[in-house]
PDB file of C-alpha atoms and ligand atoms in Angstrom:
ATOM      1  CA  UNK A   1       0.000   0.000   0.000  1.00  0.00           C
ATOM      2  CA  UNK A   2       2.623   2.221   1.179  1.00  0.00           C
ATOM      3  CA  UNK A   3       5.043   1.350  -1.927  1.00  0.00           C
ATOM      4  CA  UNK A   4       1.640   2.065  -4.106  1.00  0.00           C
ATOM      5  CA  UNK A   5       1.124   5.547  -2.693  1.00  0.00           C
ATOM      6  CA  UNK A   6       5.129   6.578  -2.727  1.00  0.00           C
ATOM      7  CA  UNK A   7       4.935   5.356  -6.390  1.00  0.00           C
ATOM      8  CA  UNK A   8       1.861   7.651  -6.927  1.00  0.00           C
ATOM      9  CA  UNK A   9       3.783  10.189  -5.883  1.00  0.00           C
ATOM     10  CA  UNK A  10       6.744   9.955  -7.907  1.00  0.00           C
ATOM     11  CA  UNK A  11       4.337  10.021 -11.432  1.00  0.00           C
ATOM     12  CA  UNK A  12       3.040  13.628  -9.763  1.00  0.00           C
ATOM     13  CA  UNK A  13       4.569  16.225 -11.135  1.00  0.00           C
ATOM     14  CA  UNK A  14       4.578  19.885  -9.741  1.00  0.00           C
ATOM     15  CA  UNK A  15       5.958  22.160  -7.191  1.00  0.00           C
ATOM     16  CA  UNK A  16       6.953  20.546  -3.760  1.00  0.00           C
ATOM     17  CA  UNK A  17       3.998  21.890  -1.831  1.00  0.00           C
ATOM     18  CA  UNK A  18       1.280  20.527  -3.918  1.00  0.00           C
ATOM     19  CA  UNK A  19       3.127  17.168  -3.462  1.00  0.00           C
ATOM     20  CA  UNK A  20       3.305  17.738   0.492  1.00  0.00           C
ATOM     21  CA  UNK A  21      -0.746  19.212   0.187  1.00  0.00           C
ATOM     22  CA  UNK A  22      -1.022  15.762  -1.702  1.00  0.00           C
ATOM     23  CA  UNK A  23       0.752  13.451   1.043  1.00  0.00           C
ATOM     24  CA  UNK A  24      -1.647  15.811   4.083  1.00  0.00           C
ATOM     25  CA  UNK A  25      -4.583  14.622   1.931  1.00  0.00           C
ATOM     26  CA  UNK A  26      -3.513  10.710   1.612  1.00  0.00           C
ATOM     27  CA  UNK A  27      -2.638  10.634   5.484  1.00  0.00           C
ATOM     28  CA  UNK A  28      -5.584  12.663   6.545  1.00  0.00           C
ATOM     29  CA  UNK A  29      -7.750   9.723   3.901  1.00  0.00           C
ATOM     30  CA  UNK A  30      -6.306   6.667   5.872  1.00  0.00           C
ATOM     31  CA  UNK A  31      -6.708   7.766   9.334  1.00  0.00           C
ATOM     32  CA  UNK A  32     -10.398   8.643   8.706  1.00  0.00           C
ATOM     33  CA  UNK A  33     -10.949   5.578   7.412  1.00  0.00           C
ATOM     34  CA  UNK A  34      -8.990   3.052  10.202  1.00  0.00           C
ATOM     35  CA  UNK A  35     -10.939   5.628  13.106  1.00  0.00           C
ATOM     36  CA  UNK A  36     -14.236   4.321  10.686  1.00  0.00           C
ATOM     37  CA  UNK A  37     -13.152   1.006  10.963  1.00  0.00           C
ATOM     38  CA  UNK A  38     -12.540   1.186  14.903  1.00  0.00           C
ATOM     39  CA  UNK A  39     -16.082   2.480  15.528  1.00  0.00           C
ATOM     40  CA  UNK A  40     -17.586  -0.286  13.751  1.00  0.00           C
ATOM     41  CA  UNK A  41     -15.808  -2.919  15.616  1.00  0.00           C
ATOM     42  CA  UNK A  42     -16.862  -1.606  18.638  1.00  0.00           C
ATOM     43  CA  UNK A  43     -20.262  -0.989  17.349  1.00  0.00           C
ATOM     44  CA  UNK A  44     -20.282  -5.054  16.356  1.00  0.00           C
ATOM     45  CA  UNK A  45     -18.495  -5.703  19.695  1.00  0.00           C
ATOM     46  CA  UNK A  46     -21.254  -4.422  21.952  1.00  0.00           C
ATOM     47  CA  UNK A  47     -24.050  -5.612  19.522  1.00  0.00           C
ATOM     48  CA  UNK A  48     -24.900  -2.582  17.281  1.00  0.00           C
ATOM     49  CA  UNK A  49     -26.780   0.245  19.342  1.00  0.00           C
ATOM     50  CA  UNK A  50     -24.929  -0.193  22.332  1.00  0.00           C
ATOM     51  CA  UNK A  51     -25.760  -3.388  23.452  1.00  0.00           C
ATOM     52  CA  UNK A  52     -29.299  -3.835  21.658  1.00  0.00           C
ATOM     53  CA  UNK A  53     -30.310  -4.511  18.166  1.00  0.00           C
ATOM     54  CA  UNK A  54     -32.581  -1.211  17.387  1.00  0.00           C
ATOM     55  CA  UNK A  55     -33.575  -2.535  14.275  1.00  0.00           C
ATOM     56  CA  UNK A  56     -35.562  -5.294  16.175  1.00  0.00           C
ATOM     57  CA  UNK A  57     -37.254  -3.012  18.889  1.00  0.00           C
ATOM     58  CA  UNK A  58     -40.732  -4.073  19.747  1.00  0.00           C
ATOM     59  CA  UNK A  59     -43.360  -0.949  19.210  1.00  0.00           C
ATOM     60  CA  UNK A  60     -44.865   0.966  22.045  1.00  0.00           C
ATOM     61  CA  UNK A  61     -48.001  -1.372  22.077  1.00  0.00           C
ATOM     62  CA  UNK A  62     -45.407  -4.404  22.702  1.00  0.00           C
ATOM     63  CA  UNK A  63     -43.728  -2.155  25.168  1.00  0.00           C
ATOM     64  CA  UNK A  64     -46.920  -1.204  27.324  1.00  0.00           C
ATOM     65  CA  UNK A  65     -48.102  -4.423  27.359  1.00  0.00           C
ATOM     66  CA  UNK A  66     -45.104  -5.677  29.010  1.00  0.00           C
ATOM     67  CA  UNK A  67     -44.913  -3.442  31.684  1.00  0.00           C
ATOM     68  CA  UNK A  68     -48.489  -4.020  32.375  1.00  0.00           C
ATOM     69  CA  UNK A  69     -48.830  -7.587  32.114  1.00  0.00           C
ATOM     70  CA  UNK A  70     -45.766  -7.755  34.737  1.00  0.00           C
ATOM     71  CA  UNK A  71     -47.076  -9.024  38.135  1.00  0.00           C
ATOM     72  CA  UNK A  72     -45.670  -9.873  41.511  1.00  0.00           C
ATOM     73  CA  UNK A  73     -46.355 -13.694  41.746  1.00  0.00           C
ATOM     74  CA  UNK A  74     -45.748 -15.147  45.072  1.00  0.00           C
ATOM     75  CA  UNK A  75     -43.900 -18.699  45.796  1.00  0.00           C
ATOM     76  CA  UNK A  76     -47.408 -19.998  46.841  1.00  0.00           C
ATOM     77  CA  UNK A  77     -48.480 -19.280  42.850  1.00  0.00           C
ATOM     78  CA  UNK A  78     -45.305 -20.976  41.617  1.00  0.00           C
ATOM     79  CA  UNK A  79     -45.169 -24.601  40.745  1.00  0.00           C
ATOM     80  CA  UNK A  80     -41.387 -25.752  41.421  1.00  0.00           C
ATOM     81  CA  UNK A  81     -40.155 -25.900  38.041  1.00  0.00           C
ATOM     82  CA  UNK A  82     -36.328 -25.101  37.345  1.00  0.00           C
ATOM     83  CA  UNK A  83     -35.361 -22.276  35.017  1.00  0.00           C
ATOM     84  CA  UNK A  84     -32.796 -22.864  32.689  1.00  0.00           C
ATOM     85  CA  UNK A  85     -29.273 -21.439  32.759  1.00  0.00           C
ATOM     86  CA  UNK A  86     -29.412 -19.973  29.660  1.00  0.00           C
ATOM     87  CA  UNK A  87     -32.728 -17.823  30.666  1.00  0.00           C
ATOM     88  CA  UNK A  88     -31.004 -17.269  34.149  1.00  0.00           C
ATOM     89  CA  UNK A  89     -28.302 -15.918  32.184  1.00  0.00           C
ATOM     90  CA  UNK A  90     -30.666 -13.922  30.107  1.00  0.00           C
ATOM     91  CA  UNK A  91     -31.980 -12.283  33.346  1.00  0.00           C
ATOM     92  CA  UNK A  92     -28.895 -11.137  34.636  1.00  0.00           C
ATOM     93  CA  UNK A  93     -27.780  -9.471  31.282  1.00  0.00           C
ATOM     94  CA  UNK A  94     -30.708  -7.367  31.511  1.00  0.00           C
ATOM     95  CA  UNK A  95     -30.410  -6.898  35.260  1.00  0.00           C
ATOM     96  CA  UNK A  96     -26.838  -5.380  34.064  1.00  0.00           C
ATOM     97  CA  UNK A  97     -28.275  -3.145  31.866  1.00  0.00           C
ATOM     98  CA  UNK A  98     -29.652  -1.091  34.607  1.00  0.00           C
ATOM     99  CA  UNK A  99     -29.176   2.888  34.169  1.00  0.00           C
ATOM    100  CA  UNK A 100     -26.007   3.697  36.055  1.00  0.00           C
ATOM    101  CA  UNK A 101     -25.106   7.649  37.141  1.00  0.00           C
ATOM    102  CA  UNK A 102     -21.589   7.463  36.682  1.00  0.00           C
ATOM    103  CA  UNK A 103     -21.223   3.652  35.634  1.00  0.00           C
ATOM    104  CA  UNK A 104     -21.095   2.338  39.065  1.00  0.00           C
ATOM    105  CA  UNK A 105     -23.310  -0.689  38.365  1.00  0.00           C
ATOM    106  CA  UNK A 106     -24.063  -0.936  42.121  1.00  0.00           C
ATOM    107  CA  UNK A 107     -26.291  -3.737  41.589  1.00  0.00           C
ATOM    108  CA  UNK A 108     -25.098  -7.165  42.865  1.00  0.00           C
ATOM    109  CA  UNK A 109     -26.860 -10.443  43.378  1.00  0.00           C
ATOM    110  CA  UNK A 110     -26.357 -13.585  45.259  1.00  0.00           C
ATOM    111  CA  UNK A 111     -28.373 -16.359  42.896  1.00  0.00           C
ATOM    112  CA  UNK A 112     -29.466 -19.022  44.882  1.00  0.00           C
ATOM    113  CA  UNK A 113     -31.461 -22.786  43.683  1.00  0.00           C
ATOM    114  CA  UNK A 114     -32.273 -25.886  44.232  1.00  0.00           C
ATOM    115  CA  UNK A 115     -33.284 -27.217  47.383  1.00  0.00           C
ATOM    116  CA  UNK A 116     -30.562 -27.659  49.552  1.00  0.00           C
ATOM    117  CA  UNK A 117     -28.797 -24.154  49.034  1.00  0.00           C
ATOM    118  CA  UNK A 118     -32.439 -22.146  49.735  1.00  0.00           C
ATOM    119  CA  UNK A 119     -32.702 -24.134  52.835  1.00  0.00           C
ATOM    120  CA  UNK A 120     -29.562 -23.321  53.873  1.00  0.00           C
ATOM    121  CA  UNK A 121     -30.180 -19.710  52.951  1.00  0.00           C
ATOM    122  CA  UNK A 122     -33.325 -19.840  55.174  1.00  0.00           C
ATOM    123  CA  UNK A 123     -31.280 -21.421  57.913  1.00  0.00           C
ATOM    124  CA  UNK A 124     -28.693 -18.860  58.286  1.00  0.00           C
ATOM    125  CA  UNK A 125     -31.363 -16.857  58.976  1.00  0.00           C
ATOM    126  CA  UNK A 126     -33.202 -18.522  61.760  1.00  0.00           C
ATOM    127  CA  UNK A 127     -29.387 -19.004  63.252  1.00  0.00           C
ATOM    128  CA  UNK A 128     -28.874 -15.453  63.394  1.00  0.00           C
ATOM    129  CA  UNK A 129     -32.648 -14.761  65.014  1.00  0.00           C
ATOM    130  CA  UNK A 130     -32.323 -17.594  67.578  1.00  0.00           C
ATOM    131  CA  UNK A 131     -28.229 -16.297  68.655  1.00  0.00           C
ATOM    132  CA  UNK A 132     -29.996 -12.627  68.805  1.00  0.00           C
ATOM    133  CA  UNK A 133     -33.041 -13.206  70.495  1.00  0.00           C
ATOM    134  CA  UNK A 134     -32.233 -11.303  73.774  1.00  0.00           C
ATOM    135  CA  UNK A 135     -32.107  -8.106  71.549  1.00  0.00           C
ATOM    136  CA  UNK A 136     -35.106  -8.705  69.670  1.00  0.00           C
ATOM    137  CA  UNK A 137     -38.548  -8.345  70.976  1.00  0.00           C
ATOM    138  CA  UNK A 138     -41.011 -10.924  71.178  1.00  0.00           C
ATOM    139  CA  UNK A 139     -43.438  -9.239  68.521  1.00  0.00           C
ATOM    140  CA  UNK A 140     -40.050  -9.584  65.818  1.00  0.00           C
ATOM    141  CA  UNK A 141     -39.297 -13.646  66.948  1.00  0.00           C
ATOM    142  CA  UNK A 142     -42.978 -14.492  66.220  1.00  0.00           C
ATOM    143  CA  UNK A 143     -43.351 -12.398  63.101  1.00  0.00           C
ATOM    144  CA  UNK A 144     -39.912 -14.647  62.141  1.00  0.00           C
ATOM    145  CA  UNK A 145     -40.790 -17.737  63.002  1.00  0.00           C
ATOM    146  CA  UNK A 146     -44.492 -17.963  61.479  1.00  0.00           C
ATOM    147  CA  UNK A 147     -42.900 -16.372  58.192  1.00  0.00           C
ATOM    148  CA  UNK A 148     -39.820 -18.775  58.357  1.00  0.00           C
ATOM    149  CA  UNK A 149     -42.168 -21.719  59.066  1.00  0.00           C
ATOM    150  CA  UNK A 150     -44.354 -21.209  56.143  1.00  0.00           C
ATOM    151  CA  UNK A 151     -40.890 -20.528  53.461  1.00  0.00           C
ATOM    152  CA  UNK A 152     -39.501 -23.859  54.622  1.00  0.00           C
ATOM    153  CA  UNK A 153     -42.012 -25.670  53.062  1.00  0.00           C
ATOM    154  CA  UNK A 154     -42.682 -23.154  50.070  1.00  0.00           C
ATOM    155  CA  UNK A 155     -39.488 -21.996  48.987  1.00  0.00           C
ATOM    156  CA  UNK A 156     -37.647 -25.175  48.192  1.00  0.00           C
ATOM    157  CA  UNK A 157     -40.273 -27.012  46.862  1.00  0.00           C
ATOM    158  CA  UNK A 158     -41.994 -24.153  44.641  1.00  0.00           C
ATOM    159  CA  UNK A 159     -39.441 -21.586  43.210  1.00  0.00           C
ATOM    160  CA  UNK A 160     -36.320 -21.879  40.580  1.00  0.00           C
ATOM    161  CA  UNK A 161     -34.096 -19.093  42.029  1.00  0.00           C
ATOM    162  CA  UNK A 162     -33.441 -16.221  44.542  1.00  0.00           C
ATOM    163  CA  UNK A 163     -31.433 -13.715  43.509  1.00  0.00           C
ATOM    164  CA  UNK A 164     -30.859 -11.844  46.572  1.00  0.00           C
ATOM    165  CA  UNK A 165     -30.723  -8.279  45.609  1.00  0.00           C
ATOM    166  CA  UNK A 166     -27.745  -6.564  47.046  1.00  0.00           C
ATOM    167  CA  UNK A 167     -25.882  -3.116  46.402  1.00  0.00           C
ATOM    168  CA  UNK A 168     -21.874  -1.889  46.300  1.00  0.00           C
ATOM    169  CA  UNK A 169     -21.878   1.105  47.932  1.00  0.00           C
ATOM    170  CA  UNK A 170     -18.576   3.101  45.848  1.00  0.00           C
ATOM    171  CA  UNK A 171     -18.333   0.337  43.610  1.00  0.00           C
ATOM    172  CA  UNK A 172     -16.040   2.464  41.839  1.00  0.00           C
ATOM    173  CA  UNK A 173     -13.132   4.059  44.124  1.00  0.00           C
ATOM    174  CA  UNK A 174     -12.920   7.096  42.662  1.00  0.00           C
ATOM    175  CA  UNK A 175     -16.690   7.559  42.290  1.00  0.00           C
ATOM    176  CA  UNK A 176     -18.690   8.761  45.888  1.00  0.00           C
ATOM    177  CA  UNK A 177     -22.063   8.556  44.800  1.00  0.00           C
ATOM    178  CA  UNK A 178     -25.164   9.733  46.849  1.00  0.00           C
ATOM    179  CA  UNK A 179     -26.585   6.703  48.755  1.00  0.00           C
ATOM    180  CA  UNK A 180     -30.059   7.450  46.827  1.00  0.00           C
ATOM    181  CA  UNK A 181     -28.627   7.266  43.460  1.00  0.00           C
ATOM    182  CA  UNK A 182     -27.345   3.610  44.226  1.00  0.00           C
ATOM    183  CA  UNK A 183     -30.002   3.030  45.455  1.00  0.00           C
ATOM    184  CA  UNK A 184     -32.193   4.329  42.554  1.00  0.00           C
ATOM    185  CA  UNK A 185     -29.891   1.786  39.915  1.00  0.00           C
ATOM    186  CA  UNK A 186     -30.257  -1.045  41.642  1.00  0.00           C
ATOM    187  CA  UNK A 187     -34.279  -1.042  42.015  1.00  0.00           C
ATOM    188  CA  UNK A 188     -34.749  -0.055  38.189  1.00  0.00           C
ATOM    189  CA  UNK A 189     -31.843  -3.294  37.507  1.00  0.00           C
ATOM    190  CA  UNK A 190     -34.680  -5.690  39.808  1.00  0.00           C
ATOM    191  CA  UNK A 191     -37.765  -4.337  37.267  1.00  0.00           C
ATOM    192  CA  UNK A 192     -35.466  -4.728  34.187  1.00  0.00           C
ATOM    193  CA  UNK A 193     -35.177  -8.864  35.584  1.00  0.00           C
ATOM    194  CA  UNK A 194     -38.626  -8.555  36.012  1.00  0.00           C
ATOM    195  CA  UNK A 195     -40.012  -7.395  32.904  1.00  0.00           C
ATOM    196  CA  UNK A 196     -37.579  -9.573  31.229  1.00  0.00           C
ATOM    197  CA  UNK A 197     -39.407 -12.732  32.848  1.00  0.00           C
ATOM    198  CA  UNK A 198     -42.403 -11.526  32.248  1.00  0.00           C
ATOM    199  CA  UNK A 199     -41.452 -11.586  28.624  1.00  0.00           C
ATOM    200  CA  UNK A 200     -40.840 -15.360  29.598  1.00  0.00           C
ATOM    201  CA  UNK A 201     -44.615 -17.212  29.131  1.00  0.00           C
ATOM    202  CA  UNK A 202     -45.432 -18.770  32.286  1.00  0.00           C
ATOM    203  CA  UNK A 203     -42.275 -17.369  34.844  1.00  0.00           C
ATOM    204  CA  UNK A 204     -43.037 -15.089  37.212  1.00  0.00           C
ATOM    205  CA  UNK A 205     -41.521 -13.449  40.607  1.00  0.00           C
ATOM    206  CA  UNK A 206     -41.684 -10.560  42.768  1.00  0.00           C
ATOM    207  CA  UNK A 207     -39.511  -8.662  45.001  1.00  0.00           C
ATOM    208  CA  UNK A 208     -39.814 -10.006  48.334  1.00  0.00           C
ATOM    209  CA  UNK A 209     -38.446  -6.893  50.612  1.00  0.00           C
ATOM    210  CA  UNK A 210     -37.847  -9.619  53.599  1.00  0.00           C
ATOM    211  CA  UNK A 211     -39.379  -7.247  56.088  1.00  0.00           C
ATOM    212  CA  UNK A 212     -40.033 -10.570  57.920  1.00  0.00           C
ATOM    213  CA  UNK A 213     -36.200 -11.282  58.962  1.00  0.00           C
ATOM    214  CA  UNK A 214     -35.333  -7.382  58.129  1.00  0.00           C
ATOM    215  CA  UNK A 215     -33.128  -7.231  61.504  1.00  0.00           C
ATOM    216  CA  UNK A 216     -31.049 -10.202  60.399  1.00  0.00           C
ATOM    217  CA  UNK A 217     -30.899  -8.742  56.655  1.00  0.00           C
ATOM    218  CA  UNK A 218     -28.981  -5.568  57.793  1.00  0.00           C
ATOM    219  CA  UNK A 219     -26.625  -7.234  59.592  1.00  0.00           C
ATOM    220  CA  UNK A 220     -23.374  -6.881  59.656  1.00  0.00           C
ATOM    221  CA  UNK A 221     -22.891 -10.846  59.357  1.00  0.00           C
ATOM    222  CA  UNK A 222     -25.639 -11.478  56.769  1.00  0.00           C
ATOM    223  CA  UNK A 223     -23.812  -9.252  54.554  1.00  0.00           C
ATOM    224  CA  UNK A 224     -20.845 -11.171  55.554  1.00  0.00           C
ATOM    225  CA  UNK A 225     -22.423 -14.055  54.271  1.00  0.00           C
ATOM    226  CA  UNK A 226     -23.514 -12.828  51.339  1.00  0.00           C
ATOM    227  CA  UNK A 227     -19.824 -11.851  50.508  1.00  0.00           C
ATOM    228  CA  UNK A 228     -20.547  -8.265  51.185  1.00  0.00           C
ATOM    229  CA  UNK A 229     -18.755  -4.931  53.065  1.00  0.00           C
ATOM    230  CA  UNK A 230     -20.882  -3.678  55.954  1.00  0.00           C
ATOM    231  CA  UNK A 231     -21.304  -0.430  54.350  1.00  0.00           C
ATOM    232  CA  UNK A 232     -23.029  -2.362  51.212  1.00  0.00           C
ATOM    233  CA  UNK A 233     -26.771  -3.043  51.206  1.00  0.00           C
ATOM    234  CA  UNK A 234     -29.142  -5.921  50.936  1.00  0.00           C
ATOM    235  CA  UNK A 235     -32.836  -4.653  49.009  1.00  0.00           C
ATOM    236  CA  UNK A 236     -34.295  -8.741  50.218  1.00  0.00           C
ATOM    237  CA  UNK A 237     -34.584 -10.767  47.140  1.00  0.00           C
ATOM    238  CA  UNK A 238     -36.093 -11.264  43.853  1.00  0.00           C
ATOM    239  CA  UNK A 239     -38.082 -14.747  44.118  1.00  0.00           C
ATOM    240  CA  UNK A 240     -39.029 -16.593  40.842  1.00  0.00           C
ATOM    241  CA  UNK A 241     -40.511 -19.767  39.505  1.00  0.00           C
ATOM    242  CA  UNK A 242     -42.999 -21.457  36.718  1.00  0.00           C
ATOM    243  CA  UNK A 243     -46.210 -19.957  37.807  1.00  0.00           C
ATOM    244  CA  UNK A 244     -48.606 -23.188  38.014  1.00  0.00           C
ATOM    245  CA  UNK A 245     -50.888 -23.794  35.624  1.00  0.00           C
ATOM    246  CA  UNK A 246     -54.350 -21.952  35.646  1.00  0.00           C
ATOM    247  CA  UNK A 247     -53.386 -19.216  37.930  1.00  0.00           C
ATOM    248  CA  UNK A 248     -54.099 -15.870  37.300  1.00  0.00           C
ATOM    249  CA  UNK A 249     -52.965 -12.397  38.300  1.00  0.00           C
ATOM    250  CA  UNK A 250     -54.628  -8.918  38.221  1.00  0.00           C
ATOM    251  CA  UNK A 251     -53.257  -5.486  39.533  1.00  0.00           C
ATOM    252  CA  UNK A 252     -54.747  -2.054  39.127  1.00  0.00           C
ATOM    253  CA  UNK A 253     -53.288   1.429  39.145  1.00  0.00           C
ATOM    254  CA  UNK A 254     -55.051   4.478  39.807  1.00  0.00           C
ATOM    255  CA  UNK A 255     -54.829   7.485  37.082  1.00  0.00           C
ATOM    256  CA  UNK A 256     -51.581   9.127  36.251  1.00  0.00           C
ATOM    257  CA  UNK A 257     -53.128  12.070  35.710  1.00  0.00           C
ATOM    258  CA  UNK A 258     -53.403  12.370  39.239  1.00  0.00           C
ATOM    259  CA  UNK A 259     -49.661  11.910  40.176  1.00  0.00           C
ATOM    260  CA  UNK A 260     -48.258  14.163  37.340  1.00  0.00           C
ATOM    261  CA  UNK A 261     -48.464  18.215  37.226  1.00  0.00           C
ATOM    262  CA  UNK A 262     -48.080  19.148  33.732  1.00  0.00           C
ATOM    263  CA  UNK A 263     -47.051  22.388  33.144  1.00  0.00           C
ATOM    264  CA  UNK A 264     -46.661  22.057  28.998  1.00  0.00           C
ATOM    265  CA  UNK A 265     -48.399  23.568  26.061  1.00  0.00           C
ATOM    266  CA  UNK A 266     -48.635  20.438  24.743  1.00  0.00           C
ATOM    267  CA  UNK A 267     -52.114  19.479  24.740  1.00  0.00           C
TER     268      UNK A 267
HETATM  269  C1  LIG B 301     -39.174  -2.512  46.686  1.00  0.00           C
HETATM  270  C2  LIG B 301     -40.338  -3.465  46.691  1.00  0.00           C
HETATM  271  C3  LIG B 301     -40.470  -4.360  47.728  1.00  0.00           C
HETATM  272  C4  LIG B 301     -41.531  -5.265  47.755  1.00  0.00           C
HETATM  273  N1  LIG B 301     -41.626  -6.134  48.795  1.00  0.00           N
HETATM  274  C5  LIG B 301     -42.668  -6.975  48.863  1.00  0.00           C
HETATM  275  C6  LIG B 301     -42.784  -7.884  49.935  1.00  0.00           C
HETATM  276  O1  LIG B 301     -41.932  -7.944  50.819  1.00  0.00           O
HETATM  277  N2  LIG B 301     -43.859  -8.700  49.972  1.00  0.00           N
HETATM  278  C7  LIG B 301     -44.811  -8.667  48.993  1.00  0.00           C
HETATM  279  O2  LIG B 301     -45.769  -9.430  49.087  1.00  0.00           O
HETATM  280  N3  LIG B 301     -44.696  -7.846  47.925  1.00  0.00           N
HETATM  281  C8  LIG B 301     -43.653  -7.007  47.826  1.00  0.00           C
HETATM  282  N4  LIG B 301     -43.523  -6.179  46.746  1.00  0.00           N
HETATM  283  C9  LIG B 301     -44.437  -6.325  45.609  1.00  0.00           C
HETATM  284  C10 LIG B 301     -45.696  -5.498  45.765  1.00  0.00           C
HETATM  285  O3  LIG B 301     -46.520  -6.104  46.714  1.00  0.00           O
HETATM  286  C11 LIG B 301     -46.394  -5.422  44.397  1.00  0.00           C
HETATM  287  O4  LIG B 301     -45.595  -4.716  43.515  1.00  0.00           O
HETATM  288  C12 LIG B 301     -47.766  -4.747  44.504  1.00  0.00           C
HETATM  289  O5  LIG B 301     -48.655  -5.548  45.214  1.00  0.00           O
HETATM  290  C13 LIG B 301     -48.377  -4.464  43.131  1.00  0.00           C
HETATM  291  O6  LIG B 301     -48.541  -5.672  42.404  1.00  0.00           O
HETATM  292  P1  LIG B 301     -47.904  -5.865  40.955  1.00  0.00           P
HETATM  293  O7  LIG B 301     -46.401  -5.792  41.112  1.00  0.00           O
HETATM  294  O8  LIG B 301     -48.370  -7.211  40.488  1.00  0.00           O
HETATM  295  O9  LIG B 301     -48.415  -4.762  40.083  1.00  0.00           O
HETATM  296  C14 LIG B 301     -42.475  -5.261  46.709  1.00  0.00           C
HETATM  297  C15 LIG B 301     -42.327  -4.356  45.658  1.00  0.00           C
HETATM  298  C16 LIG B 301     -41.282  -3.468  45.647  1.00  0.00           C
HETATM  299  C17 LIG B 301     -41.132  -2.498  44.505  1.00  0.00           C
END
């Protein structure tokens, strides 16, 4: 290539500087077209728009319907069937395509299945209510204990996974964010798993906020357990299964014309 342009050069004829504007022209050409070449890679790399295809998008109808058709479905709805890696994996990429200020991704999650492992899960928790009983009153133990009673038995034998939903506070060093913010990611990351199963026929989930063992959840050795710093947080845990057959779901929503003050011309 090189040998081609030098030869190009030598058939010019003229004064020196239109053979020096010539050369500016030829270099200018080249890197224009290897920066061209770069930013499709990288276009390819992160598949096309960023890391969606936009020329597959489904249309707002597709999009509303989604979002509406998503419902919390408890463990007692669920019928114990196992989801598959690959659509476990498919959860998790859109969980990591939560909106990030900053690109923290703040959003971590423990996944947890099969039998065994949520029963363990379950037990660390009744271990850490029965060693802190003395500071807990007697209102908290029995709130624990009827809720961990009835999980025992649902849990293991009705839901795939738990993906215990858990946030890195500064998961970058350099990068203090307000709590909130953090905060804020890591919610909208738990609705993009769940809209994503929704788009799943027959899966469902909901965020359980475990309000029920909430003493042992902020604890300094739950987040131990979990493989987290103490000033990291743990949201409860995103439970999810087959929903069993002939079960259906309704929510409702009031107007939101009455939760939105437009000031806007636009009528
Ligand atoms: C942050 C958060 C925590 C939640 N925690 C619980 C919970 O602990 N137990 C529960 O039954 N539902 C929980 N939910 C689900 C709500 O109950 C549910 O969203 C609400 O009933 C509306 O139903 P829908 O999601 O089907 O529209 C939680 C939802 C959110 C956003």
């Amino acid at each position: 290539m090189l040998d081609y342009i030098l030869e190009l050069l030598q058939d010019v004829s003229g004064p020196l500087i239109f053979q020096l504007f010539l050369i500016y022209c030829i270099a200018f050409l080249i890197g224009y077209v290897m920066k061209l070449r770069q930013k499709l890679t990288l276009s390819l790399e992160s598949g096309g728009g960023g890391g969606g295809d936009e020329t597959s998008l489904p249309n707002k109808d597709q999009v509303l319907n989604l979002i509406k058709t998503r419902r919390s479905i408890m463990p007692k709805d669920l019928c114990g069937e196992i989801l598959s890696d690959e659509d476990l994996s498919y959860l998790l990429e859109a969980a990591n395509w939560a909106p990030t200020h900053h690109k923290t991704e703040p959003w971590r999650y423990v996944a947890i299945s099969g039998s065994q492992n949520m029963l363990d899960y379950l037990e660390f928790l009744e271990d850490w209510y029965s060693t802190n009983r003395e500071n807990l009153t007697s209102d908290d133990m029995t709130k624990f204990d009827v809720k961990y009673q009835s999980l025992k038995s649902l849990l293991p034998a009705n839901a795939s996974h738990m993906l215990i939903i858990c946030m890195k506070r500064q998961a970058l060093p350099d990068k203090l964010l307000p709590e909130w913010e953090e905060i804020c990611a890591t919610a909208c990351s738990v609705q993009n798993i769940h809209l994503a199963l929704t788009a799943l026929p027959g899966w469902g989930g909901f965020w359980s906020s475990h309000t029920w063992c909430k003493h042992a959840r902020d604890s300094k050795q739950f987040k131990e357990y979990l493989g987290l710093e103490e000033e990291d947080r743990v949201f409860g845990a995103f439970i999810l299964g087959k929903v069993a057959p002939g079960k259906k779901f309704k929510s409702t929503r009031g107007p939101w014309q009455d939760k939105v003050i437009m000031r806007t011309n636009i009528e």
